[in-house]
């Protein structure tokens, strides 16, 4: 039987009996979701790799404690999120990494004016600047709002899974995502991006 | 307008978490699991640890078995009595039941005597002790109390004559 047709529960059962290949299949199946969750929390691809690796190892060690009350993916993501939170606490001001990566782009686009019309180099530059501003605004959000927004936009998780990860009700998660967007918009407004719709370049550079 | 901004915000947020996953992640995890599992097994299967453990277990079993075979006769007190022994130490002298302490002593005493009873020692050969005779001289001890003789003079009693009654 192809390993891709085996569901998580069967793979978990086989991994519990010492089948390393089954657990490797679980890793391959969920590594993207785990990595994105880690990246949402720690903000650096390299750190996210470390967190993901530690999370998978911890999951393997605790495999016997998995009771199947939630899905394996939810259980794994919860472990990942806890690992990521520990890493974030150790690392401190993680969002500086977003901002520092962003700083080069901002310098590049800062001197360029916003433009109207479509697809001109100036427009693309303005769009780049806007995106850069949005990244900064997201990075400056309160952690709980930022986490909810980033996790929700990965597309890998349902609101239920996000709620299980961050230990909050679904309604709270939805409110946090909405509130995060509102705060980012307000931030853009104060920087003059929201005043004149004609001047805002919405296209991705 | 706001919807458009929300789309951009969502798009940028998605972009912020869209780094490529390391293709070797699964392989690295598998390698670390392989490293961890044999190491854990090796700790328990090392003869250096297993041999002393086996010897210690054997000794414990031997002691328990030998004790059980010799002490059975002397076990007078029921196990409940021996369990009550710690409760005797509670500092409430007025509430102390008088029959608990003696029972506890009875349960402890056989264990103390059980050790020597179970050991079969060869008879002791004690060499005879020779003591030399001592010469003891007679001692003249003076009398402790010296009583002097008392001379008492005889008492002269005059004769009383009684006239017959009329």
XYZ file of C-alpha atoms in Angstrom:
371
model
C 0.000 0.000 0.000
C 1.293 3.461 -0.887
C 2.216 5.489 2.196
C 0.324 8.484 0.824
C -2.961 6.577 1.094
C -2.473 5.663 4.714
C -4.188 8.074 7.065
C -2.508 9.741 10.038
C -4.021 7.409 12.618
C -2.548 4.339 10.936
C 0.833 5.990 10.559
C 0.774 6.977 14.218
C -0.086 3.412 15.221
C 2.782 2.068 13.145
C 5.185 4.696 14.465
C 4.240 3.749 18.029
C 5.320 0.196 17.277
C 8.738 1.471 16.269
C 8.231 1.955 12.544
C 10.481 4.947 11.847
C 9.440 5.073 8.218
C 5.856 5.703 9.296
C 6.924 8.636 11.426
C 9.102 9.979 8.619
C 6.005 9.877 6.430
C 4.141 11.912 9.040
C 6.985 14.430 9.078
C 6.924 14.745 5.304
C 3.151 15.153 5.339
C 3.009 17.906 7.977
C 6.368 19.644 7.692
C 4.957 22.554 5.718
C 2.211 23.284 8.252
C 4.626 22.903 11.150
C 7.230 25.129 9.534
C 4.726 27.867 8.767
C 3.389 27.851 12.306
C 6.934 28.099 13.634
C 7.737 30.884 11.205
C 4.641 32.813 12.268
C 5.912 32.762 15.810
C 9.676 33.216 15.477
C 9.936 35.265 12.275
C 13.112 33.678 10.934
C 13.306 30.776 8.500
C 16.403 29.333 10.150
C 14.858 29.480 13.611
C 11.653 28.039 12.225
C 13.660 25.072 10.908
C 15.088 24.467 14.367
C 11.704 24.802 16.042
C 10.107 22.435 13.529
C 12.809 19.855 14.068
C 12.500 20.045 17.841
C 8.729 19.848 17.589
C 8.865 16.665 15.503
C 11.331 15.072 17.905
C 9.186 15.974 20.879
C 6.128 14.613 19.114
C 7.963 11.338 18.499
C 8.945 11.075 22.150
C 5.388 11.791 23.288
C 3.696 9.670 20.678
C 2.366 7.287 23.316
C 0.575 10.127 25.071
C -1.374 10.991 21.907
C -4.902 9.741 22.624
C -6.523 10.669 19.340
C -9.017 13.073 20.916
C -7.928 15.720 18.408
C -6.414 15.079 15.010
C -2.724 14.293 14.840
C -2.141 17.525 12.934
C -3.796 19.615 15.669
C -1.816 17.791 18.352
C 1.408 18.291 16.401
C 0.690 21.974 15.805
C 0.038 22.506 19.499
C 3.439 21.019 20.310
C 4.998 23.176 17.593
C 3.385 26.329 18.916
C 4.551 25.633 22.462
C 8.080 25.021 21.190
C 7.929 28.223 19.172
C 6.731 30.216 22.185
C 9.637 28.872 24.229
C 12.001 29.842 21.432
C 10.458 33.287 21.170
C 10.864 33.867 24.894
C 14.505 32.868 24.662
C 15.144 34.944 21.557
C 13.360 38.058 22.793
C 12.335 40.678 20.288
C 11.698 38.436 17.321
C 9.864 41.012 15.249
C 13.025 43.022 14.872
C 14.049 40.403 12.350
C 11.083 41.178 10.169
C 11.832 44.841 10.436
C 15.541 44.437 9.829
C 14.945 42.303 6.757
C 12.463 44.890 5.692
C 14.774 47.817 6.254
C 16.745 47.278 3.053
C 13.587 47.305 0.968
C 12.332 50.398 2.711
C 15.544 52.212 1.974
C 15.230 51.196 -1.629
C 11.697 52.503 -2.034
C 11.743 55.409 0.342
C 12.868 58.025 -2.135
C 10.426 56.938 -4.808
C 7.090 58.786 -5.029
C 3.672 57.127 -5.101
C 2.258 56.945 -8.590
C -1.124 56.631 -10.227
C -1.964 54.462 -13.246
C -0.947 50.851 -13.797
C 2.185 48.807 -14.345
C 4.653 51.618 -14.591
C 7.975 51.213 -12.776
C 6.934 53.980 -10.387
C 3.739 52.185 -9.555
C 5.530 48.964 -8.872
C 7.931 50.797 -6.645
C 5.060 52.392 -4.770
C 3.409 49.030 -4.367
C 6.667 47.718 -2.962
C 6.757 50.577 -0.520
C 3.207 49.922 0.545
C 3.909 46.280 1.140
C 6.974 47.221 3.073
C 4.870 49.514 5.259
C 2.352 46.742 5.817
C 5.078 44.348 6.873
C 6.345 46.869 9.386
C 2.829 47.496 10.662
C 2.180 43.763 11.075
C 5.486 43.279 12.844
C 4.585 46.088 15.238
C 1.223 44.540 16.187
C 0.623 43.164 19.684
C 1.814 39.534 19.669
C -1.598 37.919 20.070
C -3.083 39.873 17.173
C -0.040 39.312 14.997
C -0.024 35.574 15.699
C -3.695 35.251 14.811
C -3.299 37.212 11.575
C -0.206 35.344 10.403
C -1.583 31.915 11.289
C -4.928 32.645 9.659
C -3.318 33.815 6.428
C -1.044 30.829 5.953
C -4.035 28.917 4.630
C -2.777 25.765 6.312
C -5.011 25.871 9.359
C -8.666 26.167 10.181
C -9.803 28.550 12.895
C -10.384 25.493 15.100
C -6.770 24.447 14.679
C -5.510 27.953 15.399
C -7.701 28.090 18.486
C -6.291 24.767 19.690
C -2.760 25.993 19.062
C -2.984 29.300 20.892
C -5.567 28.034 23.392
C -8.309 30.538 22.573
C -11.912 30.208 21.369
C -12.650 30.475 17.659
C -14.600 33.711 18.144
C -11.589 35.253 19.839
C -9.330 34.209 16.982
C -11.673 35.769 14.430
C -11.837 38.979 16.425
C -8.055 39.106 16.703
C -7.635 38.719 12.935
C -10.160 41.471 12.300
C -8.599 43.729 14.930
C -5.126 43.123 13.481
C -6.304 44.240 10.045
C -7.946 47.322 11.526
C -4.778 48.344 13.346
C -2.664 47.829 10.220
C -5.075 49.954 8.189
C -4.951 52.703 10.783
C -1.178 52.562 10.709
C -1.233 52.952 6.931
C -3.674 55.813 7.245
C -1.333 57.713 9.533
C 1.394 57.262 6.940
C -0.832 58.662 4.214
C -1.478 55.485 2.225
C -5.196 55.269 2.869
C -6.207 58.812 2.014
C -6.152 58.784 -1.755
C -7.280 55.518 -3.324
C -6.110 56.627 -6.765
C -2.552 56.893 -5.555
C -2.370 53.543 -3.865
C -0.789 50.883 -5.975
C -2.397 47.584 -5.087
C -0.484 45.379 -7.398
C 2.209 43.124 -6.134
C 5.637 44.099 -7.422
C -11.347 50.310 -0.755
C -11.035 48.746 2.710
C -11.548 45.297 1.229
C -8.740 45.956 -1.186
C -6.469 46.945 1.676
C -7.476 43.863 3.618
C -6.535 41.738 0.627
C -3.121 43.321 0.533
C -2.693 42.924 4.272
C -3.641 39.245 4.032
C -1.346 38.807 1.069
C 1.602 40.363 2.874
C 0.868 38.287 5.986
C 0.870 35.146 3.851
C 4.124 36.231 2.285
C 5.706 36.656 5.721
C 5.131 32.972 6.513
C 5.901 31.501 3.124
C 9.555 30.608 3.490
C 10.550 27.354 1.855
C 10.711 24.342 4.069
C 14.107 22.734 4.266
C 13.886 19.647 2.079
C 16.153 17.760 4.459
C 13.923 18.356 7.467
C 12.354 14.880 7.381
C 15.758 13.293 6.901
C 17.275 15.251 9.770
C 14.404 14.356 12.073
C 14.753 10.681 11.135
C 18.488 10.821 11.784
C 18.006 12.362 15.210
C 15.403 9.758 16.111
C 17.817 7.018 15.057
C 20.487 8.612 17.214
C 18.224 8.896 20.230
C 16.728 5.393 20.218
C 19.917 3.240 20.211
C 21.451 5.465 22.849
C 18.470 4.903 25.096
C 18.563 1.143 24.517
C 22.294 0.934 25.141
C 21.979 2.336 28.634
C 19.795 -0.552 29.760
C 21.540 -3.300 27.901
C 25.054 -2.573 29.101
C 26.438 -5.558 31.039
C 28.294 -3.161 33.293
C 24.927 -2.063 34.668
C 23.088 -5.342 34.316
C 25.592 -7.568 36.161
C 25.582 -5.648 39.489
C 21.820 -5.314 39.263
C 21.441 -9.058 38.842
C 23.779 -9.757 41.769
C 21.929 -7.287 43.989
C 18.572 -8.817 43.046
C 19.895 -12.299 43.820
C 21.135 -11.208 47.241
C 17.850 -9.543 48.101
C 15.896 -12.632 47.079
C 18.210 -14.900 49.087
C 17.833 -12.799 52.225
C 14.051 -12.608 51.870
C 13.709 -16.346 51.316
C 15.968 -17.291 54.232
C 14.155 -14.906 56.552
C 10.755 -16.189 55.584
C 11.696 -19.812 56.230
C 12.985 -19.148 59.772
C 10.647 -16.518 61.010
C 7.364 -18.232 60.193
C 7.215 -19.960 63.574
C 7.961 -16.845 65.513
C 5.411 -14.676 63.796
C 2.891 -14.338 66.568
C 1.460 -10.935 66.006
C -0.927 -10.414 63.105
C 0.225 -7.972 60.425
C -2.449 -5.485 61.480
C -0.769 -5.098 64.823
C 2.555 -4.288 63.272
C 0.895 -1.718 61.045
C -0.508 -0.007 64.085
C 2.954 0.449 65.518
C 3.513 3.943 64.064
C 0.239 5.178 65.526
C 1.548 4.480 68.987
C 4.060 7.291 68.652
C 1.321 9.925 68.365
C 1.710 12.118 71.454
C -1.652 11.417 73.047
C -0.831 9.484 76.184
C -4.415 9.583 77.477
C -5.864 8.025 74.347
C -3.201 5.427 73.981
C -4.610 1.961 74.001
C -2.747 -0.180 76.482
C -2.852 -3.296 74.350
C -1.227 -1.808 71.270
C 2.279 -1.298 72.541
C 2.790 -4.830 73.890
C 1.523 -6.319 70.639
C 3.926 -4.156 68.704
C 6.772 -5.303 70.904
C 5.800 -8.871 70.333
C 5.883 -8.340 66.601
C 9.308 -6.772 66.701
C 10.979 -9.122 69.128
C 10.893 -12.271 66.937
C 12.641 -10.432 64.138
C 15.511 -9.591 66.428
C 15.833 -13.162 67.591
C 15.253 -14.566 64.165
C 18.712 -13.651 62.952
C 20.765 -15.696 65.391
C 18.256 -18.566 65.298
C 18.673 -18.985 61.603
C 22.472 -19.155 61.761
C 23.948 -22.542 62.572
C 27.247 -21.906 64.330
C 29.732 -24.606 65.406
C 29.940 -25.260 69.193
C 32.379 -23.012 70.978
C 35.432 -24.635 72.599
C 36.428 -22.575 75.581
C 39.774 -23.476 77.218
C 39.546 -24.171 81.007
C 40.590 -21.285 83.166
C 43.124 -22.150 85.875
C 43.012 -19.975 89.026
C 45.806 -20.240 91.619
C 44.862 -20.727 95.271
C 45.344 -17.721 97.502
C 46.596 -17.806 101.116
C 44.240 -15.889 103.302
C 45.479 -15.001 106.816
C 43.093 -14.999 109.757
C 42.176 -11.606 110.884
C 41.743 -10.673 114.541
C 38.901 -8.342 114.728
C 38.327 -6.646 118.167
C 34.751 -6.635 119.433
C 33.037 -3.609 118.265
C 31.066 -2.933 121.554
C 32.635 -3.347 124.984
C 29.958 -3.669 127.742
C 31.027 -2.879 131.261
C 29.563 -4.840 134.181
C 26.964 -3.026 136.273
C 26.714 -3.810 139.968
C 23.296 -3.308 141.397
C 22.768 -3.274 145.182
C 19.958 -5.534 146.537
C 16.871 -3.627 147.484
C 15.653 -4.169 151.063
C 11.902 -4.356 151.226
C 10.262 -4.060 154.637
C 7.782 -6.753 155.562
C 4.199 -5.621 155.593
C 1.999 -7.141 158.144
C -1.677 -7.137 157.553
C -4.110 -7.578 160.443
C -6.970 -10.005 159.906
C -10.331 -8.445 159.179
C -12.876 -8.582 161.959
